[in-house]
Coordinates of C-alpha atoms in Angstrom, one line a residue:
M8 CA 17.3 7.6 -6.2
L9 CA 15.2 6.2 -3.3
A10 CA 13.9 8.3 -0.5
P11 CA 16.1 8.4 2.6
Q12 CA 13.5 6.6 4.7
V13 CA 13.5 3.7 2.2
E14 CA 17.3 3.5 2.2
H15 CA 17.2 3.3 6.0
L16 CA 14.5 0.6 5.8
I17 CA 16.6 -1.4 3.4
D18 CA 19.6 -1.1 5.7
A19 CA 17.6 -2.2 8.8
A20 CA 16.2 -5.2 6.8
L21 CA 19.6 -6.3 5.8
E22 CA 21.0 -5.9 9.3
E23 CA 18.1 -8.0 10.5
D24 CA 18.7 -10.8 8.1
L25 CA 22.4 -10.6 7.2
G26 CA 23.9 -8.7 10.1
R27 CA 26.0 -11.6 11.5
G28 CA 26.8 -13.1 8.1
D29 CA 25.7 -16.1 6.0
P30 CA 27.8 -19.1 7.0
T31 CA 25.9 -21.3 4.5
S32 CA 26.9 -19.4 1.5
E33 CA 30.3 -18.5 2.9
I34 CA 31.2 -22.2 3.4
V35 CA 29.5 -23.6 0.2
F36 CA 30.9 -20.9 -2.2
A37 CA 34.3 -19.5 -2.7
A38 CA 34.7 -15.7 -2.9
R39 CA 35.2 -15.9 -6.6
D40 CA 32.1 -18.0 -7.4
Q41 CA 29.5 -16.4 -9.6
L42 CA 25.8 -17.2 -10.4
Q43 CA 23.0 -16.0 -12.6
G44 CA 19.4 -16.1 -11.7
K45 CA 16.0 -14.8 -12.5
L46 CA 13.0 -13.5 -10.5
V47 CA 9.9 -15.3 -11.6
A48 CA 6.2 -14.6 -10.8
K49 CA 4.4 -17.7 -9.5
Q50 CA 0.9 -16.2 -9.7
P51 CA -0.9 -13.5 -11.6
L52 CA 0.2 -10.2 -10.0
R53 CA 0.7 -6.4 -10.5
V54 CA 4.5 -5.8 -10.3
C55 CA 5.7 -3.3 -7.8
G56 CA 9.0 -2.7 -6.0
L57 CA 11.6 -3.4 -8.6
A58 CA 13.8 -0.4 -7.7
V59 CA 13.8 -1.4 -4.0
C60 CA 14.6 -5.0 -4.9
A61 CA 17.5 -3.8 -7.1
R62 CA 18.8 -1.6 -4.3
V63 CA 18.9 -4.5 -1.9
F64 CA 21.2 -6.5 -4.1
A65 CA 23.4 -3.4 -4.7
R66 CA 23.7 -2.7 -1.0
V67 CA 25.1 -6.2 -0.4
D68 CA 27.4 -5.9 -3.3
P69 CA 27.5 -3.0 -5.8
A70 CA 29.0 -5.3 -8.4
T71 CA 25.8 -7.3 -8.6
R72 CA 23.9 -6.8 -11.9
F73 CA 20.1 -6.4 -11.7
T74 CA 18.3 -6.1 -15.0
A75 CA 14.5 -5.6 -14.8
A76 CA 12.5 -7.4 -17.5
V77 CA 9.2 -5.5 -16.7
T78 CA 8.3 -2.3 -15.0
D79 CA 6.3 -1.4 -11.9
G80 CA 2.6 -1.4 -12.8
D81 CA 2.9 -4.2 -15.4
E82 CA 0.6 -7.3 -15.1
A83 CA 2.5 -10.6 -14.8
R84 CA 1.3 -14.1 -15.4
P85 CA 2.7 -17.2 -13.7
G86 CA 6.1 -17.9 -15.2
T87 CA 6.8 -14.3 -16.2
V88 CA 10.4 -13.3 -15.7
L89 CA 10.5 -10.0 -13.7
A90 CA 14.2 -9.5 -13.6
H91 CA 17.6 -11.1 -14.1
V92 CA 20.3 -10.9 -11.4
A93 CA 24.0 -11.9 -11.7
G94 CA 27.0 -11.5 -9.4
G95 CA 28.9 -13.2 -6.7
A96 CA 27.1 -16.2 -5.3
R97 CA 27.6 -15.2 -1.7
A98 CA 26.2 -11.7 -2.3
V99 CA 23.2 -12.7 -4.5
L100 CA 22.1 -15.4 -2.1
G101 CA 22.8 -13.3 0.9
A102 CA 20.5 -10.6 -0.5
E103 CA 17.8 -12.9 -1.9
R104 CA 15.4 -13.1 1.1
T105 CA 15.4 -9.4 1.8
A106 CA 15.0 -8.4 -1.8
L107 CA 12.1 -10.8 -2.3
N108 CA 10.5 -9.7 0.9
F109 CA 10.3 -6.1 -0.5
L110 CA 9.2 -7.2 -4.0
Q111 CA 6.6 -9.7 -2.7
R112 CA 5.1 -7.4 -0.2
L113 CA 4.8 -4.4 -2.5
S114 CA 3.5 -6.5 -5.4
G115 CA 1.0 -8.0 -3.1
V116 CA -0.4 -4.5 -2.1
A117 CA -0.5 -3.4 -5.8
T118 CA -2.2 -6.6 -6.8
L119 CA -4.9 -6.4 -4.2
T120 CA -5.4 -2.7 -4.9
S121 CA -5.8 -3.4 -8.7
A122 CA -8.5 -5.9 -7.9
Y123 CA -10.4 -3.4 -5.8
V124 CA -10.0 -0.7 -8.5
A125 CA -11.3 -3.0 -11.2
A126 CA -14.3 -4.0 -9.1
A127 CA -15.1 -0.3 -8.3
R128 CA -15.3 0.6 -12.0
A129 CA -18.9 -0.5 -11.8
G130 CA -19.6 2.9 -10.3
R131 CA -18.1 6.3 -9.7
A132 CA -16.0 5.8 -6.5
R133 CA -12.2 6.0 -6.2
I134 CA -10.4 3.5 -4.1
V135 CA -8.2 5.0 -1.4
D136 CA -5.9 3.6 1.3
T137 CA -5.7 4.4 5.0
R138 CA -2.9 5.0 7.6
K139 CA -3.2 1.3 8.6
T140 CA 0.2 0.5 7.2
T141 CA 3.2 -1.5 8.4
P142 CA 5.3 0.7 10.7
G143 CA 8.1 2.1 8.7
W144 CA 6.7 1.0 5.4
R145 CA 4.1 3.6 4.8
A146 CA 5.8 5.5 1.9
L147 CA 6.4 2.2 0.1
E148 CA 3.0 0.7 0.7
K149 CA 1.2 3.9 -0.4
Y150 CA 3.4 3.9 -3.5
A151 CA 2.2 0.3 -4.1
V152 CA -1.4 1.4 -3.8
R153 CA -0.8 4.0 -6.5
V154 CA 0.9 1.4 -8.7
G155 CA -2.2 -0.7 -8.3
G156 CA -4.4 2.2 -9.5
G157 CA -5.6 3.4 -6.2
A158 CA -5.3 6.8 -4.6
N159 CA -3.7 7.9 -1.3
H160 CA -5.6 9.2 1.7
R161 CA -3.5 11.2 4.2
A162 CA 0.1 10.3 4.2
D163 CA 0.3 11.2 7.9
L164 CA -1.7 13.2 10.5
S165 CA -0.5 16.4 9.0
G166 CA -2.1 15.6 5.7
G167 CA -5.6 17.0 6.6
I168 CA -8.2 17.3 9.2
L169 CA -10.1 14.1 9.9
I170 CA -12.4 14.2 12.9
K171 CA -12.8 10.6 14.1
D172 CA -15.1 9.1 16.7
N173 CA -12.7 9.8 19.6
H174 CA -12.5 13.5 18.6
V175 CA -16.3 13.6 18.6
A176 CA -16.6 11.9 21.9
A177 CA -14.1 14.3 23.5
C178 CA -15.8 17.4 22.0
G179 CA -19.3 16.2 22.9
S180 CA -20.9 16.2 19.5
V181 CA -20.2 16.2 15.7
T182 CA -21.3 19.8 15.6
A183 CA -18.9 21.0 18.3
A184 CA -16.0 19.1 16.8
V185 CA -16.6 20.4 13.2
Q186 CA -17.1 24.0 14.4
R187 CA -13.8 23.9 16.4
A188 CA -12.0 22.5 13.3
L189 CA -13.4 25.2 11.0
A190 CA -12.6 27.9 13.4
G191 CA -8.9 26.9 13.7
A192 CA -8.1 25.5 10.3
V193 CA -6.3 27.5 7.6
H194 CA -8.4 28.0 4.4
T195 CA -6.4 25.4 2.5
L196 CA -7.5 22.5 4.7
K197 CA -10.7 20.7 4.2
V198 CA -12.5 19.4 7.2
E199 CA -13.6 15.7 7.1
V200 CA -15.6 14.1 9.9
E201 CA -16.5 10.5 10.6
V202 CA -20.2 9.7 11.3
T203 CA -22.0 6.5 12.2
S204 CA -25.6 7.4 11.6
L205 CA -27.8 9.4 9.3
A206 CA -28.5 11.8 12.1
E207 CA -24.8 12.5 12.5
L208 CA -24.6 13.0 8.7
D209 CA -27.2 15.7 8.9
E210 CA -25.4 17.3 11.8
A211 CA -22.0 17.2 9.9
I212 CA -23.6 18.9 6.8
A213 CA -25.3 21.5 8.9
A214 CA -22.1 22.3 10.8
G215 CA -20.2 22.9 7.5
A216 CA -18.0 19.8 7.0
D217 CA -16.5 19.5 3.6
I218 CA -16.2 15.7 3.6
V219 CA -18.1 13.1 5.5
L220 CA -16.8 9.6 6.2
L221 CA -19.6 7.0 6.5
D222 CA -18.2 4.6 9.0
N223 CA -19.2 0.9 9.0
M224 CA -22.7 1.5 7.5
D225 CA -24.5 -1.1 5.5
D226 CA -25.4 -0.5 1.8
A227 CA -29.0 0.5 2.5
T228 CA -27.9 3.2 5.0
I229 CA -25.2 4.4 2.6
R230 CA -27.7 4.7 -0.2
A231 CA -29.9 6.8 2.1
A232 CA -26.9 8.9 3.0
V233 CA -26.1 9.6 -0.7
E234 CA -29.7 10.7 -1.2
R235 CA -29.8 12.8 1.9
A236 CA -26.4 14.5 1.2
G237 CA -27.5 15.5 -2.3
G238 CA -24.0 16.3 -3.5
K239 CA -23.5 19.0 -0.8
V240 CA -20.4 17.2 0.6
I241 CA -17.9 14.6 -0.6
L242 CA -18.9 11.2 0.8
E243 CA -16.4 8.5 1.8
A244 CA -17.4 5.0 2.7
S245 CA -15.2 3.0 5.0
G246 CA -15.3 -0.1 7.1
G247 CA -15.9 -3.7 6.2
V248 CA -15.4 -3.2 2.5
S249 CA -14.7 -6.6 1.0
L250 CA -13.8 -7.2 -2.6
E251 CA -17.1 -8.9 -3.2
R252 CA -19.0 -5.8 -1.9
V253 CA -17.0 -3.0 -3.4
G254 CA -18.7 -3.0 -6.8
A255 CA -22.2 -2.6 -5.4
L256 CA -20.9 0.1 -3.0
S257 CA -19.4 2.1 -5.8
R258 CA -22.6 2.0 -7.8
I259 CA -24.5 3.5 -4.8
G260 CA -22.8 6.8 -5.6
V261 CA -20.2 7.6 -2.9
D262 CA -17.1 9.5 -4.0
L263 CA -14.5 7.6 -2.2
I264 CA -14.1 4.1 -0.7
S265 CA -11.3 3.7 1.8
V266 CA -10.0 0.2 2.4
G267 CA -7.6 -0.5 5.2
K268 CA -6.9 -4.1 4.1
L269 CA -5.1 -2.8 1.0
T270 CA -2.1 -2.3 3.2
H271 CA -2.8 -4.2 6.5
S272 CA -3.9 -7.5 5.0
A273 CA -2.6 -7.8 1.5
P274 CA -1.1 -11.2 1.0
A275 CA 2.5 -11.2 -0.3
A276 CA 2.7 -12.1 -4.0
D277 CA 4.4 -15.4 -4.8
I278 CA 7.7 -14.6 -6.5
S279 CA 10.9 -16.7 -6.4
L280 CA 14.6 -16.4 -7.3
E281 CA 15.6 -19.3 -9.6
V282 CA 19.3 -19.9 -10.2
E283 CA 20.0 -20.5 -13.8
R284 CA 23.8 -21.0 -13.7
G285 CA 26.7 -21.0 -11.4
T286 CA 30.4 -20.7 -12.1

């Protein structure tokens, strides 16, 4: 079973692509015509989104048969068959683009995340995502991050207290913002605050923050922040974290590295539907 918001997303995607019909397939194929095909990886990738892909085919025609050959989280090489699909030619080809869009996008997020996670193993940090997600796709994209071995930051604004630069500016200082948050938060909520300098880090620690986000700092400044914090708070590094940089950043000793590009800039994985036989 998929979450209701995912079902709605599938319906919206199919309405967008198939809402007014597919005259190509309707003219070329008779209603009785069948075909068999396979979904094939064209690049090294981390598989993600098979259930959503299967659901797209089923929404177009419940009689379509989708058989996964791998599972979400598996590594695939070029030429790996990910799944087999069989059914009415009109239905299969009508669902093809939408099904691939989901599978390619989610596998792309999982693949990029897995690369970051592998690079971060040089140190102690965990790779986490952000709320910089495709509108409407957040649940799926955050699932893909987990499939790639990463962890999720807040799912939405209700997921925790994170005081960002605009909160600080409106409150007047890091201290004022943290103190207001601590005074109003229930005991189960940790208070995280974003800082841009070592002076603000000191201020955040003194004010009682539980987590400090080091925003867009270079490695030397982050190293100094780790030494200055001395384990008194959880440290999260964020901003400008390239794949080439993440290993060195993890070795510095931060606890978390948040990477927006896991979801906002992951390239779609190269996957295609290859027809094997028609009848």
